[in-house]
Amino acid sequence: MIHHVRPRRLINLIALTLVWCGLWGDLSIANLAAGALIAVAVTAIGVGTAGTGGVKLLPLLHLVCLVIVDLVKSTASVALEVVTPTDRTDEAIIAVQVPIQSRDHFLLLVVAITLTPGTAVVDADPDGGTLYLHLLHHNRANETIEHVERIARLACDALPLQPNGAHP
C-alpha cells in the first residue's frame, strides 16, 4: 500500500534531512539516507513538538537567509580579528531571555546562533528560556540580544505551532 505524503510533511522531511547533512558538513548518500531516516522517525513520533504545525515558506526563507548572511558576515569579522596584529576582542558571556512563544523552537535558536562564528551558545536553560552566549565583542551585547529576538520571531513565524488537535 502506498501512502501519500502531505506537502508540509515532505517539506519538513527535506528540511530536517538537509539540516542533518549541514551538521555533518557533507552532502553524501550516507548522510542523506541517515538524515532521511532520522527525519521520518522524529516526525513520526512528534519529538519536541507541543502540537501540530506547518511551515510558512516565506518566513522560513527569511530565517535561512538571515542565518546565511550572519554566517558570512561573522566569518569575515572573525577572520579579520585573527589576521590583525592587535587584539580588539572584549569577550563576554551574556544571558538572553527567549520570548515565551519561541521556546518551542529552542533547539532551532541554539543551532542558528551557534552556527554564527563570534557568537556561541555556551549554556541553555530551556525551562527558564535563557540562552547564555559567548561574545567576542561585549559592546555588541544589545545588538546581539535584538538579533536573537529577531531570529526567535522568524522561527515562530516560519514554523507556527497549533495546540494538539487543532488544524491550521
Short mmCIF file of N, CA and C in Angstrom, two decimals:
data_model
loop_
_atom_site.label_atom_id
_atom_site.label_comp_id
_atom_site.label_asym_id
_atom_site.label_seq_id
_atom_site.Cartn_x
_atom_site.Cartn_y
_atom_site.Cartn_z
N MET A 1 0.84 -1.17 0.00
CA MET A 1 0.00 0.00 0.00
C MET A 1 0.89 1.25 0.00
N ILE A 2 0.59 2.19 -0.87
CA ILE A 2 1.36 3.43 -0.96
C ILE A 2 0.61 4.52 -0.21
N HIS A 3 1.33 5.18 0.67
CA HIS A 3 0.75 6.30 1.42
C HIS A 3 1.16 7.60 0.75
N HIS A 4 0.24 8.53 0.72
CA HIS A 4 0.56 9.84 0.17
C HIS A 4 1.14 10.72 1.28
N VAL A 5 2.17 11.45 0.95
CA VAL A 5 2.81 12.33 1.92
C VAL A 5 2.31 13.74 1.66
N ARG A 6 1.79 14.37 2.71
CA ARG A 6 1.32 15.74 2.58
C ARG A 6 2.50 16.66 2.27
N PRO A 7 2.26 17.72 1.47
CA PRO A 7 3.36 18.62 1.09
C PRO A 7 4.09 19.22 2.29
N ARG A 8 3.36 19.58 3.34
CA ARG A 8 4.02 20.16 4.52
C ARG A 8 4.96 19.15 5.17
N ARG A 9 4.52 17.91 5.26
CA ARG A 9 5.37 16.88 5.87
C ARG A 9 6.59 16.64 5.01
N LEU A 10 6.40 16.63 3.70
CA LEU A 10 7.53 16.44 2.78
C LEU A 10 8.55 17.56 2.94
N ILE A 11 8.07 18.79 3.06
CA ILE A 11 8.98 19.92 3.27
C ILE A 11 9.73 19.75 4.58
N ASN A 12 9.02 19.34 5.63
CA ASN A 12 9.67 19.10 6.92
C ASN A 12 10.74 18.02 6.80
N LEU A 13 10.42 16.93 6.12
CA LEU A 13 11.37 15.83 5.96
C LEU A 13 12.61 16.29 5.20
N ILE A 14 12.40 17.02 4.12
CA ILE A 14 13.54 17.51 3.32
C ILE A 14 14.38 18.48 4.15
N ALA A 15 13.72 19.40 4.85
CA ALA A 15 14.46 20.38 5.65
C ALA A 15 15.27 19.70 6.75
N LEU A 16 14.66 18.75 7.45
CA LEU A 16 15.38 18.04 8.51
C LEU A 16 16.55 17.24 7.94
N THR A 17 16.35 16.63 6.79
CA THR A 17 17.44 15.87 6.16
C THR A 17 18.59 16.79 5.78
N LEU A 18 18.27 17.96 5.23
CA LEU A 18 19.33 18.90 4.85
C LEU A 18 20.04 19.48 6.08
N VAL A 19 19.29 19.70 7.14
CA VAL A 19 19.92 20.17 8.39
C VAL A 19 20.90 19.11 8.90
N TRP A 20 20.49 17.85 8.84
CA TRP A 20 21.37 16.76 9.26
C TRP A 20 22.66 16.78 8.44
N CYS A 21 22.53 16.91 7.12
CA CYS A 21 23.72 16.95 6.26
C CYS A 21 24.56 18.19 6.57
N GLY A 22 23.89 19.31 6.84
CA GLY A 22 24.62 20.53 7.19
C GLY A 22 25.39 20.38 8.48
N LEU A 23 24.81 19.70 9.44
CA LEU A 23 25.50 19.50 10.72
C LEU A 23 26.74 18.62 10.54
N TRP A 24 26.68 17.66 9.62
CA TRP A 24 27.83 16.81 9.35
C TRP A 24 28.78 17.47 8.36
N GLY A 25 28.32 18.52 7.66
CA GLY A 25 29.17 19.22 6.72
C GLY A 25 29.46 18.43 5.45
N ASP A 26 28.57 17.48 5.10
CA ASP A 26 28.81 16.63 3.94
C ASP A 26 27.48 16.19 3.35
N LEU A 27 27.31 16.44 2.06
CA LEU A 27 26.10 16.03 1.37
C LEU A 27 26.38 14.72 0.63
N SER A 28 26.50 13.65 1.42
CA SER A 28 26.79 12.33 0.85
C SER A 28 25.54 11.46 0.87
N ILE A 29 25.60 10.36 0.14
CA ILE A 29 24.49 9.41 0.12
C ILE A 29 24.21 8.89 1.53
N ALA A 30 25.27 8.57 2.25
CA ALA A 30 25.11 8.05 3.62
C ALA A 30 24.44 9.09 4.52
N ASN A 31 24.86 10.35 4.44
CA ASN A 31 24.25 11.39 5.27
C ASN A 31 22.81 11.66 4.85
N LEU A 32 22.54 11.64 3.55
CA LEU A 32 21.16 11.83 3.08
C LEU A 32 20.26 10.71 3.60
N ALA A 33 20.75 9.47 3.52
CA ALA A 33 19.96 8.33 3.99
C ALA A 33 19.74 8.39 5.49
N ALA A 34 20.82 8.65 6.24
CA ALA A 34 20.70 8.73 7.70
C ALA A 34 19.79 9.90 8.10
N GLY A 35 19.97 11.04 7.45
CA GLY A 35 19.14 12.20 7.75
C GLY A 35 17.68 11.95 7.45
N ALA A 36 17.40 11.27 6.33
CA ALA A 36 16.02 10.96 5.98
C ALA A 36 15.39 10.01 7.00
N LEU A 37 16.16 9.00 7.42
CA LEU A 37 15.63 8.06 8.42
C LEU A 37 15.34 8.76 9.74
N ILE A 38 16.25 9.60 10.16
CA ILE A 38 16.05 10.32 11.42
C ILE A 38 14.88 11.29 11.29
N ALA A 39 14.76 11.97 10.15
CA ALA A 39 13.66 12.90 9.93
C ALA A 39 12.32 12.17 9.98
N VAL A 40 12.23 11.01 9.34
CA VAL A 40 10.99 10.23 9.36
C VAL A 40 10.67 9.81 10.79
N ALA A 41 11.69 9.32 11.51
CA ALA A 41 11.47 8.86 12.89
C ALA A 41 11.01 10.01 13.78
N VAL A 42 11.68 11.15 13.68
CA VAL A 42 11.36 12.30 14.53
C VAL A 42 9.97 12.82 14.24
N THR A 43 9.63 12.93 12.96
CA THR A 43 8.30 13.46 12.64
C THR A 43 7.19 12.45 12.92
N ALA A 44 7.52 11.16 12.85
CA ALA A 44 6.51 10.13 13.11
C ALA A 44 6.11 10.09 14.58
N ILE A 45 7.08 10.29 15.47
CA ILE A 45 6.76 10.23 16.90
C ILE A 45 6.53 11.60 17.51
N GLY A 46 6.77 12.66 16.74
CA GLY A 46 6.47 14.01 17.20
C GLY A 46 7.42 14.51 18.27
N VAL A 47 8.70 14.14 18.20
CA VAL A 47 9.68 14.58 19.19
C VAL A 47 9.78 16.10 19.18
N GLY A 48 9.68 16.68 20.37
CA GLY A 48 9.92 18.11 20.54
C GLY A 48 8.79 19.01 20.07
N THR A 49 7.65 18.47 19.73
CA THR A 49 6.57 19.32 19.29
C THR A 49 5.50 19.41 20.36
N ALA A 50 5.02 20.61 20.58
CA ALA A 50 3.97 20.83 21.56
C ALA A 50 2.61 20.60 20.93
N GLY A 51 2.57 20.48 19.64
CA GLY A 51 1.32 20.28 18.93
C GLY A 51 1.64 20.06 17.47
N THR A 52 0.70 20.36 16.64
CA THR A 52 0.94 20.23 15.22
C THR A 52 1.14 21.61 14.65
N GLY A 53 1.79 21.65 13.54
CA GLY A 53 2.02 22.94 12.93
C GLY A 53 2.34 22.77 11.48
N GLY A 54 2.80 23.80 10.90
CA GLY A 54 3.12 23.76 9.49
C GLY A 54 4.40 24.52 9.24
N VAL A 55 4.61 24.77 7.98
CA VAL A 55 5.78 25.51 7.55
C VAL A 55 5.29 26.65 6.68
N LYS A 56 5.70 27.85 6.99
CA LYS A 56 5.41 29.00 6.14
C LYS A 56 6.70 29.33 5.40
N LEU A 57 6.65 29.15 4.10
CA LEU A 57 7.86 29.21 3.29
C LEU A 57 8.55 30.57 3.28
N LEU A 58 7.80 31.65 3.16
CA LEU A 58 8.44 32.96 3.09
C LEU A 58 9.18 33.31 4.38
N PRO A 59 8.55 33.16 5.56
CA PRO A 59 9.31 33.41 6.79
C PRO A 59 10.49 32.44 6.97
N LEU A 60 10.31 31.18 6.52
CA LEU A 60 11.41 30.22 6.60
C LEU A 60 12.57 30.67 5.72
N LEU A 61 12.25 31.15 4.54
CA LEU A 61 13.28 31.66 3.63
C LEU A 61 13.99 32.86 4.25
N HIS A 62 13.23 33.75 4.90
CA HIS A 62 13.85 34.89 5.58
C HIS A 62 14.80 34.42 6.69
N LEU A 63 14.36 33.42 7.45
CA LEU A 63 15.19 32.89 8.53
C LEU A 63 16.48 32.28 7.98
N VAL A 64 16.35 31.45 6.95
CA VAL A 64 17.52 30.80 6.35
C VAL A 64 18.48 31.86 5.78
N CYS A 65 17.94 32.84 5.08
CA CYS A 65 18.78 33.91 4.52
C CYS A 65 19.48 34.71 5.62
N LEU A 66 18.76 35.00 6.69
CA LEU A 66 19.35 35.74 7.81
C LEU A 66 20.52 34.96 8.40
N VAL A 67 20.35 33.67 8.62
CA VAL A 67 21.43 32.85 9.19
C VAL A 67 22.61 32.78 8.22
N ILE A 68 22.35 32.65 6.92
CA ILE A 68 23.44 32.59 5.94
C ILE A 68 24.19 33.92 5.90
N VAL A 69 23.47 35.03 5.88
CA VAL A 69 24.12 36.35 5.89
C VAL A 69 24.93 36.53 7.16
N ASP A 70 24.36 36.13 8.30
CA ASP A 70 25.10 36.21 9.57
C ASP A 70 26.37 35.39 9.51
N LEU A 71 26.28 34.20 8.96
CA LEU A 71 27.43 33.32 8.86
C LEU A 71 28.54 33.95 8.04
N VAL A 72 28.19 34.54 6.91
CA VAL A 72 29.19 35.18 6.04
C VAL A 72 29.80 36.40 6.72
N LYS A 73 28.94 37.28 7.27
CA LYS A 73 29.43 38.49 7.94
C LYS A 73 30.33 38.15 9.13
N SER A 74 29.87 37.24 9.94
CA SER A 74 30.62 36.89 11.14
C SER A 74 31.91 36.16 10.82
N THR A 75 31.89 35.32 9.80
CA THR A 75 33.13 34.65 9.40
C THR A 75 34.17 35.66 8.96
N ALA A 76 33.74 36.66 8.18
CA ALA A 76 34.65 37.71 7.75
C ALA A 76 35.17 38.50 8.95
N SER A 77 34.30 38.80 9.89
CA SER A 77 34.68 39.55 11.09
C SER A 77 35.69 38.77 11.93
N VAL A 78 35.43 37.48 12.13
CA VAL A 78 36.35 36.65 12.93
C VAL A 78 37.68 36.49 12.20
N ALA A 79 37.63 36.31 10.88
CA ALA A 79 38.87 36.18 10.10
C ALA A 79 39.69 37.46 10.22
N LEU A 80 39.06 38.60 10.17
CA LEU A 80 39.74 39.88 10.33
C LEU A 80 40.38 39.98 11.71
N GLU A 81 39.67 39.52 12.74
CA GLU A 81 40.22 39.52 14.10
C GLU A 81 41.48 38.66 14.18
N VAL A 82 41.46 37.55 13.47
CA VAL A 82 42.59 36.61 13.53
C VAL A 82 43.83 37.18 12.82
N VAL A 83 43.63 37.83 11.69
CA VAL A 83 44.79 38.30 10.91
C VAL A 83 45.32 39.66 11.34
N THR A 84 44.56 40.43 12.10
CA THR A 84 45.06 41.73 12.55
C THR A 84 46.00 41.54 13.73
N PRO A 85 47.07 42.33 13.78
CA PRO A 85 48.06 42.15 14.85
C PRO A 85 47.57 42.56 16.23
N THR A 86 46.60 43.45 16.31
CA THR A 86 46.10 43.87 17.62
C THR A 86 44.85 43.09 17.99
N ASP A 87 44.76 42.75 19.25
CA ASP A 87 43.60 42.02 19.74
C ASP A 87 42.55 43.02 20.20
N ARG A 88 41.47 43.12 19.47
CA ARG A 88 40.40 44.06 19.80
C ARG A 88 39.19 43.36 20.42
N THR A 89 39.37 42.12 20.78
CA THR A 89 38.23 41.40 21.37
C THR A 89 38.02 41.85 22.81
N ASP A 90 36.79 41.85 23.20
CA ASP A 90 36.39 42.14 24.57
C ASP A 90 35.32 41.11 24.90
N GLU A 91 35.76 39.88 25.15
CA GLU A 91 34.86 38.75 25.31
C GLU A 91 33.96 38.89 26.52
N ALA A 92 32.79 38.29 26.38
CA ALA A 92 31.83 38.33 27.48
C ALA A 92 30.86 37.17 27.33
N ILE A 93 30.27 36.80 28.45
CA ILE A 93 29.17 35.85 28.47
C ILE A 93 27.93 36.65 28.87
N ILE A 94 26.88 36.57 28.04
CA ILE A 94 25.65 37.29 28.36
C ILE A 94 24.49 36.30 28.42
N ALA A 95 23.48 36.65 29.17
CA ALA A 95 22.25 35.85 29.25
C ALA A 95 21.19 36.53 28.40
N VAL A 96 20.53 35.74 27.57
CA VAL A 96 19.46 36.27 26.72
C VAL A 96 18.19 35.49 27.03
N GLN A 97 17.18 36.23 27.44
CA GLN A 97 15.88 35.63 27.74
C GLN A 97 15.11 35.49 26.43
N VAL A 98 14.72 34.27 26.10
CA VAL A 98 13.99 33.99 24.87
C VAL A 98 12.51 34.23 25.12
N PRO A 99 11.82 34.91 24.20
CA PRO A 99 10.38 35.13 24.39
C PRO A 99 9.64 33.80 24.57
N ILE A 100 8.64 33.79 25.42
CA ILE A 100 7.95 32.55 25.78
C ILE A 100 7.35 31.83 24.57
N GLN A 101 6.84 32.60 23.60
CA GLN A 101 6.21 31.96 22.44
C GLN A 101 7.23 31.26 21.54
N SER A 102 8.51 31.55 21.68
CA SER A 102 9.52 30.93 20.82
C SER A 102 10.24 29.76 21.51
N ARG A 103 9.83 29.41 22.72
CA ARG A 103 10.52 28.34 23.44
C ARG A 103 10.29 26.97 22.81
N ASP A 104 9.24 26.83 22.01
CA ASP A 104 9.04 25.58 21.29
C ASP A 104 10.08 25.39 20.19
N HIS A 105 10.79 26.46 19.86
CA HIS A 105 11.82 26.44 18.82
C HIS A 105 13.22 26.62 19.43
N PHE A 106 13.36 26.25 20.67
CA PHE A 106 14.59 26.49 21.42
C PHE A 106 15.81 25.87 20.74
N LEU A 107 15.70 24.63 20.32
CA LEU A 107 16.83 23.96 19.68
C LEU A 107 17.21 24.65 18.38
N LEU A 108 16.23 25.07 17.60
CA LEU A 108 16.50 25.80 16.37
C LEU A 108 17.27 27.09 16.67
N LEU A 109 16.88 27.79 17.72
CA LEU A 109 17.57 29.02 18.10
C LEU A 109 19.01 28.73 18.48
N VAL A 110 19.23 27.69 19.27
CA VAL A 110 20.58 27.33 19.69
C VAL A 110 21.45 27.04 18.48
N VAL A 111 20.92 26.27 17.54
CA VAL A 111 21.69 25.91 16.34
C VAL A 111 21.96 27.14 15.49
N ALA A 112 20.94 27.97 15.25
CA ALA A 112 21.11 29.16 14.41
C ALA A 112 22.14 30.11 14.99
N ILE A 113 22.16 30.26 16.30
CA ILE A 113 23.11 31.17 16.93
C ILE A 113 24.51 30.55 16.95
N THR A 114 24.60 29.26 17.22
CA THR A 114 25.90 28.60 17.31
C THR A 114 26.56 28.48 15.94
N LEU A 115 25.80 28.45 14.86
CA LEU A 115 26.38 28.39 13.52
C LEU A 115 27.12 29.66 13.15
N THR A 116 26.90 30.71 13.91
CA THR A 116 27.49 32.00 13.61
C THR A 116 28.79 32.18 14.37
N PRO A 117 29.94 32.21 13.68
CA PRO A 117 31.22 32.42 14.38
C PRO A 117 31.23 33.77 15.11
N GLY A 118 31.85 33.79 16.24
CA GLY A 118 31.93 35.00 17.03
C GLY A 118 30.86 35.07 18.11
N THR A 119 29.82 34.27 17.96
CA THR A 119 28.77 34.17 18.95
C THR A 119 28.47 32.68 19.11
N ALA A 120 28.52 32.21 20.32
CA ALA A 120 28.26 30.79 20.55
C ALA A 120 27.41 30.62 21.80
N VAL A 121 26.51 29.66 21.74
CA VAL A 121 25.72 29.31 22.92
C VAL A 121 26.60 28.42 23.78
N VAL A 122 26.86 28.86 25.01
CA VAL A 122 27.69 28.07 25.92
C VAL A 122 26.87 27.32 26.96
N ASP A 123 25.62 27.74 27.15
CA ASP A 123 24.73 27.03 28.05
C ASP A 123 23.30 27.45 27.71
N ALA A 124 22.36 26.63 28.07
CA ALA A 124 20.97 26.93 27.78
C ALA A 124 20.09 26.37 28.88
N ASP A 125 19.08 27.12 29.25
CA ASP A 125 18.09 26.69 30.22
C ASP A 125 16.73 26.69 29.52
N PRO A 126 16.35 25.56 28.90
CA PRO A 126 15.09 25.55 28.16
C PRO A 126 13.87 25.77 29.05
N ASP A 127 13.92 25.34 30.30
CA ASP A 127 12.78 25.53 31.20
C ASP A 127 12.56 27.01 31.51
N GLY A 128 13.65 27.72 31.72
CA GLY A 128 13.55 29.15 32.01
C GLY A 128 13.62 30.01 30.77
N GLY A 129 13.96 29.41 29.62
CA GLY A 129 14.03 30.16 28.37
C GLY A 129 15.21 31.09 28.27
N THR A 130 16.34 30.70 28.87
CA THR A 130 17.53 31.55 28.85
C THR A 130 18.65 30.89 28.07
N LEU A 131 19.26 31.67 27.19
CA LEU A 131 20.45 31.25 26.46
C LEU A 131 21.63 32.05 27.01
N TYR A 132 22.74 31.36 27.22
CA TYR A 132 23.96 32.03 27.66
C TYR A 132 24.92 32.03 26.47
N LEU A 133 25.27 33.23 26.03
CA LEU A 133 26.06 33.38 24.82
C LEU A 133 27.45 33.92 25.11
N HIS A 134 28.41 33.38 24.39
CA HIS A 134 29.77 33.91 24.41
C HIS A 134 29.89 34.88 23.25
N LEU A 135 30.32 36.09 23.54
CA LEU A 135 30.52 37.11 22.51
C LEU A 135 31.99 37.48 22.42
N LEU A 136 32.47 37.70 21.21
CA LEU A 136 33.84 38.20 21.06
C LEU A 136 33.93 39.68 21.39
N HIS A 137 32.81 40.40 21.20
CA HIS A 137 32.81 41.85 21.43
C HIS A 137 31.64 42.21 22.36
N HIS A 138 31.95 42.51 23.60
CA HIS A 138 30.93 42.83 24.59
C HIS A 138 30.10 44.05 24.20
N ASN A 139 30.70 44.98 23.47
CA ASN A 139 29.97 46.20 23.10
C ASN A 139 28.83 45.90 22.12
N ARG A 140 28.74 44.69 21.61
CA ARG A 140 27.66 44.30 20.70
C ARG A 140 26.57 43.50 21.44
N ALA A 141 26.56 43.55 22.75
CA ALA A 141 25.60 42.76 23.54
C ALA A 141 24.15 43.13 23.22
N ASN A 142 23.83 44.42 23.23
CA ASN A 142 22.45 44.84 22.96
C ASN A 142 22.03 44.47 21.54
N GLU A 143 22.92 44.67 20.59
CA GLU A 143 22.66 44.31 19.19
C GLU A 143 22.43 42.80 19.06
N THR A 144 23.22 42.02 19.79
CA THR A 144 23.08 40.56 19.75
C THR A 144 21.75 40.12 20.34
N ILE A 145 21.35 40.73 21.45
CA ILE A 145 20.06 40.39 22.07
C ILE A 145 18.91 40.68 21.11
N GLU A 146 18.95 41.83 20.45
CA GLU A 146 17.92 42.17 19.48
C GLU A 146 17.92 41.19 18.31
N HIS A 147 19.11 40.77 17.91
CA HIS A 147 19.23 39.83 16.80
C HIS A 147 18.66 38.46 17.18
N VAL A 148 18.92 38.00 18.38
CA VAL A 148 18.37 36.73 18.86
C VAL A 148 16.84 36.82 18.89
N GLU A 149 16.31 37.94 19.33
CA GLU A 149 14.86 38.13 19.35
C GLU A 149 14.29 38.10 17.94
N ARG A 150 15.02 38.66 16.97
CA ARG A 150 14.57 38.62 15.57
C ARG A 150 14.57 37.18 15.05
N ILE A 151 15.61 36.43 15.35
CA ILE A 151 15.66 35.03 14.93
C ILE A 151 14.50 34.26 15.56
N ALA A 152 14.22 34.54 16.83
CA ALA A 152 13.11 33.86 17.52
C ALA A 152 11.78 34.18 16.87
N ARG A 153 11.55 35.45 16.51
CA ARG A 153 10.31 35.83 15.84
C ARG A 153 10.17 35.13 14.49
N LEU A 154 11.26 35.10 13.73
CA LEU A 154 11.23 34.43 12.43
C LEU A 154 10.97 32.94 12.57
N ALA A 155 11.56 32.32 13.59
CA ALA A 155 11.32 30.89 13.82
C ALA A 155 9.85 30.64 14.12
N CYS A 156 9.24 31.48 14.94
CA CYS A 156 7.81 31.33 15.27
C CYS A 156 6.94 31.57 14.03
N ASP A 157 7.32 32.55 13.22
CA ASP A 157 6.55 32.83 12.01
C ASP A 157 6.69 31.70 10.98
N ALA A 158 7.90 31.15 10.85
CA ALA A 158 8.16 30.12 9.85
C ALA A 158 7.59 28.77 10.24
N LEU A 159 7.60 28.48 11.51
CA LEU A 159 7.17 27.16 12.00
C LEU A 159 6.12 27.31 13.10
N PRO A 160 4.95 27.81 12.72
CA PRO A 160 3.92 28.02 13.75
C PRO A 160 3.38 26.71 14.28
N LEU A 161 3.06 26.70 15.56
CA LEU A 161 2.51 25.50 16.20
C LEU A 161 1.10 25.80 16.66
N GLN A 162 0.22 24.83 16.46
CA GLN A 162 -1.12 24.91 16.99
C GLN A 162 -1.23 23.87 18.11
N PRO A 163 -2.14 24.09 19.05
CA PRO A 163 -2.33 23.10 20.11
C PRO A 163 -2.71 21.75 19.52
N ASN A 164 -2.42 20.66 20.25
CA ASN A 164 -2.79 19.33 19.79
C ASN A 164 -4.27 19.29 19.44
N GLY A 165 -4.56 18.66 18.31
CA GLY A 165 -5.95 18.51 17.91
C GLY A 165 -6.45 19.64 17.04
N ALA A 166 -5.79 20.80 17.04
CA ALA A 166 -6.22 21.91 16.21
C ALA A 166 -5.68 21.72 14.80
N HIS A 167 -6.40 22.21 13.83
CA HIS A 167 -5.97 22.11 12.45
C HIS A 167 -5.76 23.51 11.90
N PRO A 168 -4.65 23.69 11.15
CA PRO A 168 -4.38 25.02 10.61
C PRO A 168 -5.43 25.46 9.60
#
